[in-house]
Amino acid sequence: MIGVCIVSFFLLFGVLVPTQAQSPSVAISLKDIWSAAGGSTSYYRGQNPCDSTDFLGVTCSNGIVTGLSLTGKSLNGTLSPSIGNLTPSLSAKSVAGSLTNLTSLSIYSTQLNGHIPSTIGQLQSLTYLKLSNSMFSGPLPSSMGNLTNLRTLDLSNNTGLNGSINVLQGCTNLTSIGTNLNSFSGEIPPFVFNSSITSAQLSYNKFSYPSNVIFSSPSKLTSLLLG
């Protein structure tokens, strides 16, 4: 009987407690993201990010957060650095996931402003990143080049994003890139024309166009919008 009690004690306190101890920190970080964005407290009123009644805009797979979507003109704050600072992957039995496992991050039609935080480069599982129709500004963080699994990138219609897009050459699996309606400048880098990219929407920026690269480099482009 004593042995059964000891086993029960370790099952209860050795397994459940550590999992529950990590989960609140993940929920707190998600709340920080919504709060910094200016979201209503009704968007994050519980402790379980994988419960749609607790957190708005979160997608989970097997108890792990894999998608996050923030949209709406009422969001007029900033994108918190917490976007990439959450704990490593938790078990499927945990009540929360980890944003380092995000495959999709979609932020559009908001009034979010300020720079894109460098911690976004820690989301190395991302395959889809949409930061469009908002008010982001400044240069792209160099850490975005770490997003080697990224396939779709949409940065369109922020107007305040500027500088070079050379940092994106590290995104070696990109198939679609949209930077239109911004203030990016410099020569369009060669990777746009001779990589896996099939669609590039680059219009309404301040780019210069290397015509010799466009016509001489092998390209998979089927859709190219300049101007």
Short mmCIF file of C-alpha atoms in Angstrom, two decimals:
data_model
loop_
_atom_site.label_atom_id
_atom_site.label_comp_id
_atom_site.label_asym_id
_atom_site.label_seq_id
_atom_site.Cartn_x
_atom_site.Cartn_y
_atom_site.Cartn_z
CA MET A 1 0.00 0.00 0.00
CA ILE A 2 2.89 2.34 0.85
CA GLY A 3 4.52 1.57 -2.51
CA VAL A 4 1.33 2.48 -4.36
CA CYS A 5 1.16 5.77 -2.48
CA ILE A 6 4.79 6.59 -3.34
CA VAL A 7 4.19 5.87 -7.03
CA SER A 8 1.04 8.01 -6.95
CA PHE A 9 3.01 10.81 -5.28
CA PHE A 10 5.65 10.86 -8.03
CA LEU A 11 3.05 10.64 -10.77
CA LEU A 12 1.23 13.59 -9.30
CA PHE A 13 4.12 15.83 -8.28
CA GLY A 14 6.92 14.62 -10.55
CA VAL A 15 5.00 14.83 -13.84
CA LEU A 16 2.05 17.16 -13.52
CA VAL A 17 3.67 19.96 -11.56
CA PRO A 18 6.57 20.70 -13.97
CA THR A 19 4.18 20.79 -16.93
CA GLN A 20 1.81 23.13 -15.14
CA ALA A 21 4.74 25.28 -14.00
CA GLN A 22 5.80 25.96 -17.59
CA SER A 23 2.36 26.55 -19.05
CA PRO A 24 1.54 29.86 -17.32
CA SER A 25 4.73 31.46 -18.70
CA VAL A 26 3.62 30.63 -22.24
CA ALA A 27 0.16 32.03 -21.61
CA ILE A 28 1.69 35.16 -20.08
CA SER A 29 3.87 35.71 -23.15
CA LEU A 30 0.87 35.35 -25.44
CA LYS A 31 -1.04 37.81 -23.30
CA ASP A 32 1.91 40.20 -23.59
CA ILE A 33 1.72 39.97 -27.38
CA TRP A 34 -1.99 40.82 -27.42
CA SER A 35 -1.56 43.53 -24.79
CA ALA A 36 1.35 45.22 -26.62
CA ALA A 37 -0.72 45.12 -29.80
CA GLY A 38 -3.51 46.99 -28.05
CA GLY A 39 -5.92 44.09 -28.05
CA SER A 40 -8.93 43.98 -25.77
CA THR A 41 -8.55 41.85 -22.65
CA SER A 42 -11.42 39.75 -24.00
CA TYR A 43 -8.92 38.41 -26.57
CA TYR A 44 -6.82 36.70 -23.88
CA ARG A 45 -8.93 36.02 -20.83
CA GLY A 46 -7.91 32.46 -19.92
CA GLN A 47 -4.87 30.28 -19.35
CA ASN A 48 -5.11 27.81 -22.25
CA PRO A 49 -3.91 29.22 -25.61
CA CYS A 50 -5.31 26.14 -27.36
CA ASP A 51 -8.83 26.93 -26.16
CA SER A 52 -10.55 29.39 -28.51
CA THR A 53 -12.61 30.75 -25.62
CA ASP A 54 -9.39 31.66 -23.78
CA PHE A 55 -7.25 33.07 -26.61
CA LEU A 56 -8.31 34.63 -29.90
CA GLY A 57 -6.43 33.95 -33.13
CA VAL A 58 -4.45 30.91 -31.97
CA THR A 59 -4.17 27.64 -33.89
CA CYS A 60 -2.84 24.51 -32.19
CA SER A 61 -1.76 21.04 -33.25
CA ASN A 62 -1.52 18.32 -30.60
CA GLY A 63 -1.46 20.91 -27.85
CA ILE A 64 1.28 23.02 -29.44
CA VAL A 65 0.72 26.52 -30.82
CA THR A 66 1.41 26.43 -34.58
CA GLY A 67 -0.45 29.51 -35.83
CA LEU A 68 -1.18 33.04 -34.67
CA SER A 69 -3.36 35.62 -36.39
CA LEU A 70 -3.79 39.25 -35.30
CA THR A 71 -6.12 41.43 -37.30
CA GLY A 72 -8.33 44.46 -36.82
CA LYS A 73 -7.94 48.23 -36.88
CA SER A 74 -8.39 48.36 -33.11
CA LEU A 75 -4.88 46.91 -32.79
CA ASN A 76 -2.78 50.08 -32.66
CA GLY A 77 0.21 49.12 -30.52
CA THR A 78 3.42 47.31 -31.42
CA LEU A 79 4.55 43.75 -32.09
CA SER A 80 6.08 42.57 -28.83
CA PRO A 81 9.56 40.97 -28.78
CA SER A 82 7.81 38.15 -26.90
CA ILE A 83 6.82 36.88 -30.34
CA GLY A 84 10.08 34.92 -30.39
CA ASN A 85 10.96 34.64 -26.73
CA LEU A 86 8.70 31.87 -25.50
CA THR A 87 9.85 28.61 -23.95
CA PRO A 88 10.87 25.57 -26.01
CA SER A 89 8.30 23.03 -27.15
CA LEU A 90 6.10 21.61 -24.42
CA SER A 91 4.56 18.14 -24.44
CA ALA A 92 1.21 17.53 -26.10
CA LYS A 93 -0.26 17.07 -22.61
CA SER A 94 0.57 20.65 -21.74
CA VAL A 95 -2.18 23.25 -21.81
CA ALA A 96 -0.11 25.50 -24.06
CA GLY A 97 2.22 25.38 -27.01
CA SER A 98 5.30 27.36 -27.94
CA LEU A 99 5.59 30.14 -30.47
CA THR A 100 8.98 28.77 -31.51
CA ASN A 101 6.89 26.07 -33.22
CA LEU A 102 4.82 28.54 -35.22
CA THR A 103 4.43 27.61 -38.86
CA SER A 104 2.07 30.51 -39.62
CA LEU A 105 2.07 34.12 -38.38
CA SER A 106 -0.48 36.46 -39.91
CA ILE A 107 -0.79 40.13 -38.95
CA TYR A 108 -2.82 42.23 -41.37
CA SER A 109 -5.22 45.16 -41.59
CA THR A 110 -4.06 46.55 -38.25
CA GLN A 111 -2.57 49.80 -37.05
CA LEU A 112 0.42 48.09 -35.45
CA ASN A 113 3.45 50.33 -35.78
CA GLY A 114 7.15 50.46 -34.99
CA HIS A 115 9.93 48.13 -36.04
CA ILE A 116 9.58 44.41 -36.65
CA PRO A 117 11.30 42.89 -33.58
CA SER A 118 14.54 41.00 -34.19
CA THR A 119 13.21 38.08 -32.14
CA ILE A 120 11.01 37.16 -35.10
CA GLY A 121 14.10 35.42 -36.48
CA GLN A 122 13.75 32.80 -33.75
CA LEU A 123 10.56 31.46 -35.34
CA GLN A 124 12.51 29.12 -37.57
CA SER A 125 9.58 26.77 -38.19
CA LEU A 126 7.65 29.50 -40.02
CA THR A 127 6.51 28.64 -43.53
CA TYR A 128 4.00 31.52 -43.83
CA LEU A 129 4.58 35.10 -42.65
CA LYS A 130 2.14 37.90 -43.40
CA LEU A 131 2.78 41.39 -42.00
CA SER A 132 0.67 43.49 -44.34
CA ASN A 133 -1.71 46.43 -44.46
CA SER A 134 -0.37 47.77 -41.19
CA MET A 135 2.00 50.54 -40.11
CA PHE A 136 5.31 48.78 -39.52
CA SER A 137 8.38 50.92 -40.21
CA GLY A 138 12.15 50.85 -40.36
CA PRO A 139 14.53 48.30 -41.87
CA LEU A 140 14.00 44.56 -41.77
CA PRO A 141 15.88 42.90 -38.89
CA SER A 142 18.84 40.85 -40.11
CA SER A 143 17.49 37.91 -38.12
CA MET A 144 14.76 37.43 -40.73
CA GLY A 145 17.42 35.73 -42.82
CA ASN A 146 17.25 32.85 -40.32
CA LEU A 147 13.77 31.89 -41.51
CA THR A 148 15.05 29.13 -43.77
CA ASN A 149 11.72 27.25 -43.89
CA LEU A 150 9.74 30.30 -44.97
CA ARG A 151 7.84 29.82 -48.24
CA THR A 152 5.44 32.77 -48.32
CA LEU A 153 6.35 36.29 -47.16
CA ASP A 154 3.93 39.21 -47.47
CA LEU A 155 5.15 42.61 -46.24
CA SER A 156 2.94 44.66 -48.53
CA ASN A 157 1.32 48.01 -47.79
CA ASN A 158 3.09 49.19 -44.66
CA THR A 159 4.57 52.30 -46.37
CA GLY A 160 7.14 52.79 -43.58
CA LEU A 161 9.28 49.69 -44.13
CA ASN A 162 12.56 50.77 -45.71
CA GLY A 163 16.15 49.87 -46.48
CA SER A 164 17.42 46.82 -48.32
CA ILE A 165 15.74 43.43 -48.62
CA ASN A 166 19.12 41.69 -48.92
CA VAL A 167 18.61 40.19 -45.45
CA LEU A 168 16.01 37.88 -46.99
CA GLN A 169 18.55 36.01 -49.10
CA GLY A 170 18.88 33.56 -46.22
CA CYS A 171 15.24 32.54 -46.73
CA THR A 172 16.28 29.90 -49.23
CA ASN A 173 12.89 28.19 -49.55
CA LEU A 174 10.86 31.27 -50.46
CA THR A 175 8.41 30.74 -53.31
CA SER A 176 6.38 33.95 -52.92
CA ILE A 177 7.47 37.42 -51.77
CA GLY A 178 5.42 40.61 -51.58
CA THR A 179 7.00 43.94 -50.64
CA ASN A 180 4.80 46.30 -52.66
CA LEU A 181 3.65 49.66 -51.29
CA ASN A 182 6.61 50.27 -48.99
CA SER A 183 9.79 52.37 -49.06
CA PHE A 184 12.37 49.66 -49.69
CA SER A 185 15.40 50.83 -51.66
CA GLY A 186 18.62 49.68 -53.27
CA GLU A 187 19.14 47.26 -56.10
CA ILE A 188 16.79 44.28 -56.22
CA PRO A 189 19.04 41.44 -55.05
CA PRO A 190 19.86 38.51 -57.36
CA PHE A 191 18.14 35.94 -55.13
CA VAL A 192 14.77 37.27 -56.30
CA PHE A 193 15.55 36.09 -59.82
CA ASN A 194 17.63 32.95 -59.41
CA SER A 195 16.17 31.16 -56.40
CA SER A 196 13.02 29.13 -55.78
CA ILE A 197 10.81 32.24 -55.95
CA THR A 198 7.93 31.94 -58.43
CA SER A 199 6.03 35.11 -57.48
CA ALA A 200 7.57 38.50 -56.62
CA GLN A 201 5.40 41.57 -56.03
CA LEU A 202 7.86 44.46 -55.63
CA SER A 203 6.04 47.50 -57.00
CA TYR A 204 5.73 50.96 -55.43
CA ASN A 205 9.09 51.02 -53.66
CA LYS A 206 12.37 52.82 -54.37
CA PHE A 207 14.23 49.91 -55.91
CA SER A 208 16.68 50.11 -58.76
CA TYR A 209 16.36 47.35 -61.32
CA PRO A 210 19.38 45.30 -62.47
CA SER A 211 18.11 44.44 -65.95
CA ASN A 212 21.18 42.35 -66.72
CA VAL A 213 20.29 40.04 -63.81
CA ILE A 214 16.67 39.82 -64.89
CA PHE A 215 17.55 38.70 -68.39
CA SER A 216 20.69 36.65 -67.79
CA SER A 217 20.03 34.61 -64.65
CA PRO A 218 17.99 31.40 -64.62
CA SER A 219 14.66 32.08 -62.96
CA LYS A 220 11.57 30.21 -61.78
CA LEU A 221 9.54 33.42 -61.74
CA THR A 222 6.09 33.12 -63.27
CA SER A 223 4.78 36.38 -61.78
CA LEU A 224 6.84 39.56 -61.40
CA LEU A 225 5.38 42.96 -60.54
CA LEU A 226 7.69 45.98 -60.67
CA GLY A 227 7.10 49.69 -61.02
#
